[in-house]
Coordinates of C-alpha atoms in Angstrom, one line a residue:
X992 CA 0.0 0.0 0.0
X993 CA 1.7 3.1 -1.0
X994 CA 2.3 5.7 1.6
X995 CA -0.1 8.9 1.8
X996 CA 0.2 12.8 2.1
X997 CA -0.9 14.1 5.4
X998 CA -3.3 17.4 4.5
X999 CA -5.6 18.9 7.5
X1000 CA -5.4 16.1 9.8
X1001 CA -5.9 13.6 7.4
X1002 CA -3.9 10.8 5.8
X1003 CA -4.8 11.3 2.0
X1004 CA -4.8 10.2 -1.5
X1005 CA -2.8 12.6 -4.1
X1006 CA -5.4 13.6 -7.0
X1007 CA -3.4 12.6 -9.5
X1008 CA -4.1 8.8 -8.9
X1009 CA -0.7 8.2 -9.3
X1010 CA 2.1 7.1 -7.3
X1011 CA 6.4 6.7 -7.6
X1012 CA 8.5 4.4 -5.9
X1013 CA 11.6 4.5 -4.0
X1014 CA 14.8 1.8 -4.0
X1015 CA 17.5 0.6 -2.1
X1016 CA 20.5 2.4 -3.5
X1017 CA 22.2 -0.9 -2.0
X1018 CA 20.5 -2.9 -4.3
X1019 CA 18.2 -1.5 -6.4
X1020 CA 16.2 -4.5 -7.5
X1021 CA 14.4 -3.9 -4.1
X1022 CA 11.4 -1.3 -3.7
X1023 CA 11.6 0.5 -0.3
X1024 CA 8.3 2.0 -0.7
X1025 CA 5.5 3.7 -2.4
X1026 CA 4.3 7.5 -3.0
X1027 CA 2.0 9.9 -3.9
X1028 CA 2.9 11.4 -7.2
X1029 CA 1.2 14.7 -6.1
X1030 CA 0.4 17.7 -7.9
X1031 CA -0.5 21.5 -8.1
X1032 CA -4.1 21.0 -6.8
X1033 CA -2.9 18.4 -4.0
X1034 CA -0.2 21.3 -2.8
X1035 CA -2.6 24.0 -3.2
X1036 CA -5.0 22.1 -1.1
X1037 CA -2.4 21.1 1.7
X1038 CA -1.3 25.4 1.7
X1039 CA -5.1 26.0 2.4
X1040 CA -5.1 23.6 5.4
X1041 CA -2.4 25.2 6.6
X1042 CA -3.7 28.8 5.8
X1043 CA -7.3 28.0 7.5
X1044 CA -5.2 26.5 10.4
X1045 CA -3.1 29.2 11.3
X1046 CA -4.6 31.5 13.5
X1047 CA -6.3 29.0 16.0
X1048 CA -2.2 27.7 16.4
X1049 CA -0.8 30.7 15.9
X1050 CA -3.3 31.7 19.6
X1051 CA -2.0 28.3 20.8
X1052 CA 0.2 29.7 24.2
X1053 CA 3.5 28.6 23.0
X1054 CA 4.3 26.3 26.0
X1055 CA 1.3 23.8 24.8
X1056 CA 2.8 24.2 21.5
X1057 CA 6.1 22.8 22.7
X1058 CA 4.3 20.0 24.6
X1059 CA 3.8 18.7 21.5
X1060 CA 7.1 19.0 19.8
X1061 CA 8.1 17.0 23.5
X1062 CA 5.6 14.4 22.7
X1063 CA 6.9 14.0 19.5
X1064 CA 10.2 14.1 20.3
X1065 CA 9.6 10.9 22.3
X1066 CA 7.8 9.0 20.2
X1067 CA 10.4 9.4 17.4
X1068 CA 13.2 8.0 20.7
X1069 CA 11.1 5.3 21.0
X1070 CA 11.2 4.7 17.6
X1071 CA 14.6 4.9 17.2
X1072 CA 15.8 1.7 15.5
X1073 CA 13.2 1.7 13.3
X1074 CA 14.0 4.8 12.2
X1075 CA 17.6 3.8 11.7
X1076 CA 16.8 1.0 9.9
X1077 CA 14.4 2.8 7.6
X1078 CA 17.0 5.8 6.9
X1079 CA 19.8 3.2 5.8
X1080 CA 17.3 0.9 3.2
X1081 CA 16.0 4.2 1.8
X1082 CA 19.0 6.5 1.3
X1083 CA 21.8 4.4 1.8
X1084 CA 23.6 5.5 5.4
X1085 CA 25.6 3.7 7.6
X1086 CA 23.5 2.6 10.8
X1087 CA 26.1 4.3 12.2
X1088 CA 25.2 7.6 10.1
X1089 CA 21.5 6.8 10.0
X1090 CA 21.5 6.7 13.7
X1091 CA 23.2 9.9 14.5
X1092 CA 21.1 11.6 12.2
X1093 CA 18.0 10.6 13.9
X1094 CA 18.8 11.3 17.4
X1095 CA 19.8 14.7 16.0
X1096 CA 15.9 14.9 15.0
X1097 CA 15.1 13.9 18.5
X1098 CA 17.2 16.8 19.9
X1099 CA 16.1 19.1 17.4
X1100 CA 12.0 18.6 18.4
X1101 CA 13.3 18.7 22.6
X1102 CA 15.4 21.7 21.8
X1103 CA 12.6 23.5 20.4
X1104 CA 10.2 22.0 22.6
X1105 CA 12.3 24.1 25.5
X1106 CA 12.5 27.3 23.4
X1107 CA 8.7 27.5 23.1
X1108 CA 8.8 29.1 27.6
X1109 CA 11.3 31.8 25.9
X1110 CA 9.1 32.8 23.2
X1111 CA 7.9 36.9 23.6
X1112 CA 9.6 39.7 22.6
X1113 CA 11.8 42.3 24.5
X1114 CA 11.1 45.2 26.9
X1115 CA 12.7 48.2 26.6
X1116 CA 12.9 51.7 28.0
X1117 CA 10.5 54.5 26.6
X1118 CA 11.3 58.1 26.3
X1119 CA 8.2 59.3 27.4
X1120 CA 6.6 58.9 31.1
X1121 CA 3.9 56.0 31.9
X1122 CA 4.7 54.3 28.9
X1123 CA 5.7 50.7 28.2
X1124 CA 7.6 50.1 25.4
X1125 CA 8.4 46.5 24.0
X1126 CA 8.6 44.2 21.4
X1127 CA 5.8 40.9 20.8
X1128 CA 7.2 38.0 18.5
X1129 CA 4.8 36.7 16.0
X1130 CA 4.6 34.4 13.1
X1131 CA 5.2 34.9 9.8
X1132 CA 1.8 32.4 9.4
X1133 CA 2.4 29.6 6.5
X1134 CA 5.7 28.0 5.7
X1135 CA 6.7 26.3 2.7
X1136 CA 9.3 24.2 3.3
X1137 CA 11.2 22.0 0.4
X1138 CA 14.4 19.6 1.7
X1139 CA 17.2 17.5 0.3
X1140 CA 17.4 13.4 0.4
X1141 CA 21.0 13.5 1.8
X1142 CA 20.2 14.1 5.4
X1143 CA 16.3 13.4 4.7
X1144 CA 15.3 13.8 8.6
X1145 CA 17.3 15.7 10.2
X1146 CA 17.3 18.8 7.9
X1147 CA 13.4 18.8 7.3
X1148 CA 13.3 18.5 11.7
X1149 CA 15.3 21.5 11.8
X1150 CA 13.0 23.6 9.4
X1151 CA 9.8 21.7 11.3
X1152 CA 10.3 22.3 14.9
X1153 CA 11.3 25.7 15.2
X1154 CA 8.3 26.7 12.4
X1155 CA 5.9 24.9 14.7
X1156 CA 7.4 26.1 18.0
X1157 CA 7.0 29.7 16.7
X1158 CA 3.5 29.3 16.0
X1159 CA 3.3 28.9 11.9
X1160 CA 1.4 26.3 10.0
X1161 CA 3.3 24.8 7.3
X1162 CA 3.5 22.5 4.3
X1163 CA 6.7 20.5 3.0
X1164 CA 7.6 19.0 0.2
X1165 CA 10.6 16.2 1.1
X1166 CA 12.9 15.1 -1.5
X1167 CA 11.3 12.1 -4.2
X1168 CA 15.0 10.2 -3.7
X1169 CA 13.8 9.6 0.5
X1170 CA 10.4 10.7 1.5
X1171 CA 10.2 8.0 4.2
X1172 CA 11.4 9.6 7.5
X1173 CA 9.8 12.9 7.1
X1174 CA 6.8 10.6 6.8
X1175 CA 7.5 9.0 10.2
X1176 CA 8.1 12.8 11.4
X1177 CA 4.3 13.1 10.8
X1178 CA 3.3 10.0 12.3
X1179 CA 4.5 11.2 15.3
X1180 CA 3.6 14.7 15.2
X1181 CA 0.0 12.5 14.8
X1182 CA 0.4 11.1 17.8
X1183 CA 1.6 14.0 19.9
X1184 CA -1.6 15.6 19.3
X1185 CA -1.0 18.2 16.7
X1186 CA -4.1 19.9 15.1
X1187 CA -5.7 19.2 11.9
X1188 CA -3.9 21.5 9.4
X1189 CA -1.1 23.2 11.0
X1190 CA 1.5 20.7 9.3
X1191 CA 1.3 19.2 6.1
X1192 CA 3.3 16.7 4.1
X1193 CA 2.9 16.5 0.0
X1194 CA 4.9 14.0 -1.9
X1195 CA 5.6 14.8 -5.6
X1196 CA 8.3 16.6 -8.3
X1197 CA 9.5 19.6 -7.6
X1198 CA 8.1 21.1 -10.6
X1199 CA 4.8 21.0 -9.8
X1200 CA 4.5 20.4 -6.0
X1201 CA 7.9 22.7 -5.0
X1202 CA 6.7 25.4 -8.0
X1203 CA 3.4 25.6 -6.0
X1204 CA 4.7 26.0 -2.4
X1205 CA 6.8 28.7 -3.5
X1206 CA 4.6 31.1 -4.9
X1207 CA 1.1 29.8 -3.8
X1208 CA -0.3 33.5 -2.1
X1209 CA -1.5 31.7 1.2
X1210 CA 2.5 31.0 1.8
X1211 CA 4.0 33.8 4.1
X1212 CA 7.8 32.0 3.8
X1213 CA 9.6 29.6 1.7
X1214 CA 12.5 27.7 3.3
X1215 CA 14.6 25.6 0.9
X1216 CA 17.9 23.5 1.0
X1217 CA 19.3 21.7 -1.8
X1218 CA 21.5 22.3 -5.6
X1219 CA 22.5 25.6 -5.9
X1220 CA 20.6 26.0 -9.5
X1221 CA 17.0 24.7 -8.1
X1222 CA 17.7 27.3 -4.8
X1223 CA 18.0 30.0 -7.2
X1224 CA 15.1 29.2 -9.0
X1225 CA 12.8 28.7 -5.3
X1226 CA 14.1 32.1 -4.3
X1227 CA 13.9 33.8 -7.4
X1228 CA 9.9 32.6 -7.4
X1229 CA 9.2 33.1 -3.6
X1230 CA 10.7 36.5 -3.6
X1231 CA 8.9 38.1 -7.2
X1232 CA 5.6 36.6 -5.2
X1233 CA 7.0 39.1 -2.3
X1234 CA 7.8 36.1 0.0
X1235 CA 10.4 35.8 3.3
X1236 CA 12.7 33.6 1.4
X1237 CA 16.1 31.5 2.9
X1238 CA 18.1 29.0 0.4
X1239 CA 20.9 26.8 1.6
X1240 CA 23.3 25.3 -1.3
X1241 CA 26.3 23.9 -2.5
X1242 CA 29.1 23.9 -1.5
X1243 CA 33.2 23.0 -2.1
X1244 CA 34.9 23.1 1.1
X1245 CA 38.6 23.3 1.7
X1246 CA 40.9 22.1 4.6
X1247 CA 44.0 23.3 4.7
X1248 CA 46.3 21.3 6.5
X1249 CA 49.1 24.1 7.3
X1250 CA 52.9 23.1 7.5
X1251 CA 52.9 23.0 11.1
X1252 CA 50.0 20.3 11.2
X1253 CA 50.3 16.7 12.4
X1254 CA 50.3 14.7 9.0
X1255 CA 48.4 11.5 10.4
X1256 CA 45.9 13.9 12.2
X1257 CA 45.6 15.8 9.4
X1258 CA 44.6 13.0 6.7
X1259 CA 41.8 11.6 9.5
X1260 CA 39.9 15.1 9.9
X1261 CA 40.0 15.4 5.9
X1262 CA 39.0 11.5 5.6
X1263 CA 36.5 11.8 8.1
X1264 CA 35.1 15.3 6.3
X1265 CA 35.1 13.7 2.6
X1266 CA 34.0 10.3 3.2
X1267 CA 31.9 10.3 5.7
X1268 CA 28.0 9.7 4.4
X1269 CA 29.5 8.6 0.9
X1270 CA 31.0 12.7 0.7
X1271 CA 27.5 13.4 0.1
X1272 CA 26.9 16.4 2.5
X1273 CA 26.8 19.9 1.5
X1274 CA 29.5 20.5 4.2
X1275 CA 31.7 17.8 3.3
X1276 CA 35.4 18.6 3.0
X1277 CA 36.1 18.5 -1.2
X1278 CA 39.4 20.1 -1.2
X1279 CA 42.6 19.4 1.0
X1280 CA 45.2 22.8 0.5
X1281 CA 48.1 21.7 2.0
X1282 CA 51.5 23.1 2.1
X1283 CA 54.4 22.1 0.2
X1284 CA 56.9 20.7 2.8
X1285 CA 54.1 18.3 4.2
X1286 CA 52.7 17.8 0.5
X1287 CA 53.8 14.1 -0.4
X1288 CA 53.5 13.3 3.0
X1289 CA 50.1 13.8 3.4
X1290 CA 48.8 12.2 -0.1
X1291 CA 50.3 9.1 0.9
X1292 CA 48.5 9.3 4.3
X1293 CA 45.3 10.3 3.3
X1294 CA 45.5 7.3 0.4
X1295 CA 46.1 5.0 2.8
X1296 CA 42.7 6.8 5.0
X1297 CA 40.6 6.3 1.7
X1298 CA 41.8 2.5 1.0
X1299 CA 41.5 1.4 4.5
X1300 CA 37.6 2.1 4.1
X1301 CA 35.2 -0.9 3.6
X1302 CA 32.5 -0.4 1.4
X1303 CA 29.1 -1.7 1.3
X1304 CA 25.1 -1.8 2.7
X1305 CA 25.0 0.3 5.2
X1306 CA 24.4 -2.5 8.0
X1307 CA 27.5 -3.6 7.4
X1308 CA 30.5 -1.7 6.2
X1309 CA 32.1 1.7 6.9
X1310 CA 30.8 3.8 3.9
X1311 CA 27.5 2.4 2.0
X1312 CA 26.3 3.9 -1.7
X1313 CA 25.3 7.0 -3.4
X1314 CA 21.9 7.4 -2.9
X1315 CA 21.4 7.0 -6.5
X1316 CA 21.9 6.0 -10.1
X1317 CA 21.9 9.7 -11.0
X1318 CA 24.4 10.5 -7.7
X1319 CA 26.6 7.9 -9.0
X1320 CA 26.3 8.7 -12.6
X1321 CA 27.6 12.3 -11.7
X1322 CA 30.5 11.0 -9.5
X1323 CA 32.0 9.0 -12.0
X1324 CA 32.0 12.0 -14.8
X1325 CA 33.7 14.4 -12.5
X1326 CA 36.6 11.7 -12.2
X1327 CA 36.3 11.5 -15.9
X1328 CA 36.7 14.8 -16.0
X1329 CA 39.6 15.4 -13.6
X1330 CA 41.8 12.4 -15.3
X1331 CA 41.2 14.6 -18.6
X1332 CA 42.0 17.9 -16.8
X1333 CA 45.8 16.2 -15.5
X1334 CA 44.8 15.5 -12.1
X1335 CA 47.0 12.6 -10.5
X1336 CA 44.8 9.8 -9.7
X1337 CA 46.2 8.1 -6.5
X1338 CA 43.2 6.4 -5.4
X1339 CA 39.7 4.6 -5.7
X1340 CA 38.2 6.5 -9.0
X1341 CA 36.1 2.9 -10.3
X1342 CA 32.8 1.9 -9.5
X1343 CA 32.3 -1.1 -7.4
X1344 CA 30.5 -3.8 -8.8
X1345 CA 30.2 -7.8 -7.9
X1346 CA 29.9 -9.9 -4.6
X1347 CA 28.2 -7.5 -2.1
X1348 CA 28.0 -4.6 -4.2
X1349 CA 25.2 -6.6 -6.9
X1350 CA 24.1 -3.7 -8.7
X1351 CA 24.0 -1.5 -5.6
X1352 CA 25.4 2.8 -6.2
X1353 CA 28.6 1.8 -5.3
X1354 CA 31.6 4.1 -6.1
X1355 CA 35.3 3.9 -4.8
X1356 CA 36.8 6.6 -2.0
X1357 CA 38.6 8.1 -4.6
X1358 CA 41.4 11.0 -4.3
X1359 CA 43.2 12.9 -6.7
X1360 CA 46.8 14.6 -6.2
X1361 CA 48.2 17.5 -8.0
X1362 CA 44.7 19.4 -8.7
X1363 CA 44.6 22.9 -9.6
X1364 CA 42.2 24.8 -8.2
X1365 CA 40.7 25.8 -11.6
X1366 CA 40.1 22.8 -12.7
X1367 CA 36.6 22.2 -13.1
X1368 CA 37.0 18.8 -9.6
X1369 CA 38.4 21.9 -7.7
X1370 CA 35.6 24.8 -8.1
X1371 CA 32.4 22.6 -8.7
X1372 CA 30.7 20.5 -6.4
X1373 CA 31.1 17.1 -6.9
X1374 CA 28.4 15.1 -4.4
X1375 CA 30.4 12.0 -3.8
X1376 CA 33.1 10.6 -2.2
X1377 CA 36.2 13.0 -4.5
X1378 CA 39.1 14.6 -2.6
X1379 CA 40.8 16.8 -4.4
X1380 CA 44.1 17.5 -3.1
X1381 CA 45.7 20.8 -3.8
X1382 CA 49.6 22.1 -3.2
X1383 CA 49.9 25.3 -1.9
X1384 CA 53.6 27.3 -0.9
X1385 CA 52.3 29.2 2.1
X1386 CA 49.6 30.0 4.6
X1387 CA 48.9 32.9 2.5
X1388 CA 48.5 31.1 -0.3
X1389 CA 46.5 28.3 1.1
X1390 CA 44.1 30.8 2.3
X1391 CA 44.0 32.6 -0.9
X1392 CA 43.3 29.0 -2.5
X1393 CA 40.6 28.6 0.0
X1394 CA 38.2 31.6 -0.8
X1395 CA 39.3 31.0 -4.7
X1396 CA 35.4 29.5 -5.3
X1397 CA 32.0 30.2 -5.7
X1398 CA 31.1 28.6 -2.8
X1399 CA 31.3 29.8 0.8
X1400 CA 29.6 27.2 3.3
X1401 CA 31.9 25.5 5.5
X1402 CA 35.5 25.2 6.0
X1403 CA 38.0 24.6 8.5
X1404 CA 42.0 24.4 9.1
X1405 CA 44.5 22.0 10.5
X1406 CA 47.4 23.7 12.4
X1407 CA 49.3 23.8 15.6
X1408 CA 50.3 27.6 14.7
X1409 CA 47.5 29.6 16.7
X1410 CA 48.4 32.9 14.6
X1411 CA 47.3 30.6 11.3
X1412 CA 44.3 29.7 13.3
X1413 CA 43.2 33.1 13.9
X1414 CA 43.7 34.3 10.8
X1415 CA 41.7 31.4 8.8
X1416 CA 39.0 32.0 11.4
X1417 CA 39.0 36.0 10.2
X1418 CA 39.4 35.6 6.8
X1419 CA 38.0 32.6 5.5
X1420 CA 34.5 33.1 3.3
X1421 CA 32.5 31.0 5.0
X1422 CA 29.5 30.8 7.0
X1423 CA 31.3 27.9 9.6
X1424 CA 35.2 28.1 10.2
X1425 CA 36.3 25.3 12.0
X1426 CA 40.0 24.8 13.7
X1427 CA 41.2 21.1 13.6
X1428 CA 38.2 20.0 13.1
X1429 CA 36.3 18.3 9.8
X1430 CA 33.7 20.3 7.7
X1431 CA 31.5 18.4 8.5
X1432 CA 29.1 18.1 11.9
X1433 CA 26.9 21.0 13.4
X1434 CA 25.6 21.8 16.6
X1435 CA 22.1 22.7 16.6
X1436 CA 21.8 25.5 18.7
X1437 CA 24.2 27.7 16.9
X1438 CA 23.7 29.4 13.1
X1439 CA 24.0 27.8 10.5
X1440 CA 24.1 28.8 6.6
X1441 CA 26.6 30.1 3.8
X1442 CA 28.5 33.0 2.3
X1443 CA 27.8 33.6 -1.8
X1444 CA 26.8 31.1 -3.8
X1445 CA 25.9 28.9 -0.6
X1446 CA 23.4 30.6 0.9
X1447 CA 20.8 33.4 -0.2
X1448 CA 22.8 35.3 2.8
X1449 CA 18.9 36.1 4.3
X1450 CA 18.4 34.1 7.1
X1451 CA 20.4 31.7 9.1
X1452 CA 19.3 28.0 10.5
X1453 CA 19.4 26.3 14.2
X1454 CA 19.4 27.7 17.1
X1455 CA 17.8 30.8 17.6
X1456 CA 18.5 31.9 14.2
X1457 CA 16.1 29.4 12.8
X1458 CA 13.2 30.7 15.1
X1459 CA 14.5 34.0 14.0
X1460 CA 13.3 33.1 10.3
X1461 CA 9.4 32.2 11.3
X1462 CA 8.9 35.1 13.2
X1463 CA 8.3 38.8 13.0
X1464 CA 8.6 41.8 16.0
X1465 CA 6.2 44.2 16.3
X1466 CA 6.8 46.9 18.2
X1467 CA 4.2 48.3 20.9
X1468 CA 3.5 51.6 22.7
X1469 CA 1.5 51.3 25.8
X1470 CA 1.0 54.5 26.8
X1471 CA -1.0 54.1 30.5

């Protein structure tokens, strides 16, 4: 039985009639589940469940709207291994991976649970005599919200909860590749309690479903994280429809390992940062900078990182597939293309096929040495498990290297000089600098977006920021 969108309360048939499936990138030949293959008239009709339910929630005191994130929050703990399991089949995880993901969503929902007794505003001082002057927090109202396969619980959580906790109503759209655990976020949102309409779940292409929640006129804000070119085109539409828009991208992140860095140390942050999740994180590390007298060095290390990892299902093995036949298809071009372009090939770079790997998405931890940062594997993002690895003859020029790209999301330094360390932190363009540390890996209580290309630079995510986003001040003049 194929799964259902969830519109005003209700667990519903798309329209259309029709339905898609989704496979295990592991092995293909097995169906995970079945969708709704929505449409414009089954989004429009989720946004005006939302829009009818906004005010009653939007009333809601915000404490009884955090009860129910709380309730939620521990049915998806109980729920945990399921989850995990369900996470790995669909998009391909480690359990590892696939676990740490959801107990981030289980955080995320408590967190905001919490932040729901701070909601208000501010007081501050009038001017005049017997007059209170202070500021009243409210929601934006309806919130479109469209999100990524790669981490396909954990980001739509972190758009969810704080939406909720501030008081909007919202509809999302989650990605076609691995609709299955925001599903399971509305199961237990179901069960916590939460009132017909004020969140809704539509399964369906972003050409018709996304295209609708973008510029539909009931939706106050769009919130959208994925490719760089579909962003634009989400914030281009929400905006012309005079929307509160925020995109998070691409990106091409760069470690640079400085000459006073511990080589072995060095080559397990950058492993850790590219090949973790199959290097399929918008935050994963893509290039290694690394200065000239540790050069050699460190590509032999970071080699031997790369072919120390198993590969394989996720239940199993150290780094499973690419999430899909299109993922993989794209990996294997850019290593195409860097071969072509003179890059030095010094490991991984096939696609694994035979024994466990069947006809699973399998592709190789794969490094090239000797890339210049214009080639085309050092300035686009290639969403798989690619280092590039980049020579550089000074801090200055590593830096330089660094903010050489399009992209500005994440990026972090290895270095036991804490002069280097400042610096990186001051001058690096990027919305998270990180000091011997990988790219990868958030807290959730801190911002969290990109610089250029990465980000449309409006609004940040997590932590207060992302309640920041789904709310408005207005300002009031009590004059007694």
């Amino acid at each position: 039985m194929a799964q259902r969108n969830y519109v005003g309360g209700e667990w519903t048939e798309a329209g259309t009639g029709e339905t898609f499936e989704t496979v295990n990138p592991a092995d293909p030949s097995e169906t995970v589940a079945e969708y709704q293959q929505s449409d414009e008239d089954d989004a429009a009709e989720a946004v005006e469940a939302a829009a009818a339910a906004e005010d009653e929630w939007a009333n809601t005191p915000a404490p009884q709207r955090g009860a129910i994130l709380r309730e939620a929050a521990g049915i998806l703990a109980d729920r945990k291994q399921e989850l995990t399991e369900e996470l790995t089949r669909e998009e391909g995880k480690t359990h590892a991976e696939a676990g740490g993901e959801v107990q981030r969503t289980i955080d995320i929902f408590y967190y905001y649970a919490e932040k729901t007794r701070d909601l208000g505003g501010k007081v501050k001082s009038a001017s005049a005599p017997q007059t209170n002057l202070y500021t009243v927090a409210e929601p934006v109202g309806v919130a479109g919200l469209i999100t990524p396969w790669n981490y396909p619980i954990a980001i739509p959580a972190w758009k969810i909860a704080p939406a909720l906790a501030a008081g909007n109503t919202l509809v999302i759209k989650p990605a076609s590749l691995a609709p299955a655990p925001v599903v399971s976020i509305f199961e237990a949102l179901d069960e916590a309690g939460l009132p017909e309409g004020v969140a809704n779940l539509v399964t369906g292409p972003g050409s018709s479903v996304g295209d609708t929640i973008s510029t539909h006129d009931e939706v106050d804000a769009v919130s959208f994280t994925g490719s760089g070119e579909v962003g634009q085109m989400v914030y281009d539409a929400a905006t012309q429809a005079g929307k509160r828009a925020q995109t998070e991208m691409g990106g091409k992140n760069p470690t640079v390992v400085s000459s006073s860095a511990d080589v072995e140390e060095a080559a397990e942050i950058v492993a850790n940062g590219r090949f973790g999740v199959t290097g399929q994180a918008c935050t994963a590390c893509s290039r290694a900078i690394v200065h000239t007298d540790i050069y050699e060095e460190f590509v032999e290390a970071i080699v031997e990182e790369a072919e120390s990892i198993e590969v394989g299902p996720g239940d199993e093995y150290d780094m499973g597939p690419q999430v899909g036949e299109g993922e993989l298809e794209g990996t294997l071009e850019y290593i195409d293309v860097a071969e072509k372009e003179g890059a030095r090939l010094v490991a991984g770079g096939e696609r694994l096929e035979g024994d466990r790997f069947g006809e699973g998405y399998y592709v190789e931890p794969t490094v090239f040495a000797d890339v210049e940062n214009d080639y085309r594997i050092a300035q686009e993002e290639v969403f798989g498990p690619v280092l590039s690895v980049i020579e550089v003859d000074d801090f200055e020029e590593g830096l330089e290297v660094a903010n050489d790209i399009p992209y500005g999301l994440s990026a972090s330094i290895v270095t036991e000089d804490h002069t280097e360390a400042e610096r990186f932190v001051d001058e690096i363009e990027a919305g998270v600098a990180k000091v011997n540390a990988k790219t990868t890996g958030l807290e959730l209580h801190v911002p969290f977006g990109g610089f250029k290309e990465s980000s449309s630079e409006t609004w940040r995510e997590q932590g207060d920021a992302g309640l920041e986003f789904y709310t408005i001040d207005k300002t009031v003049y009590d004059n007694f």
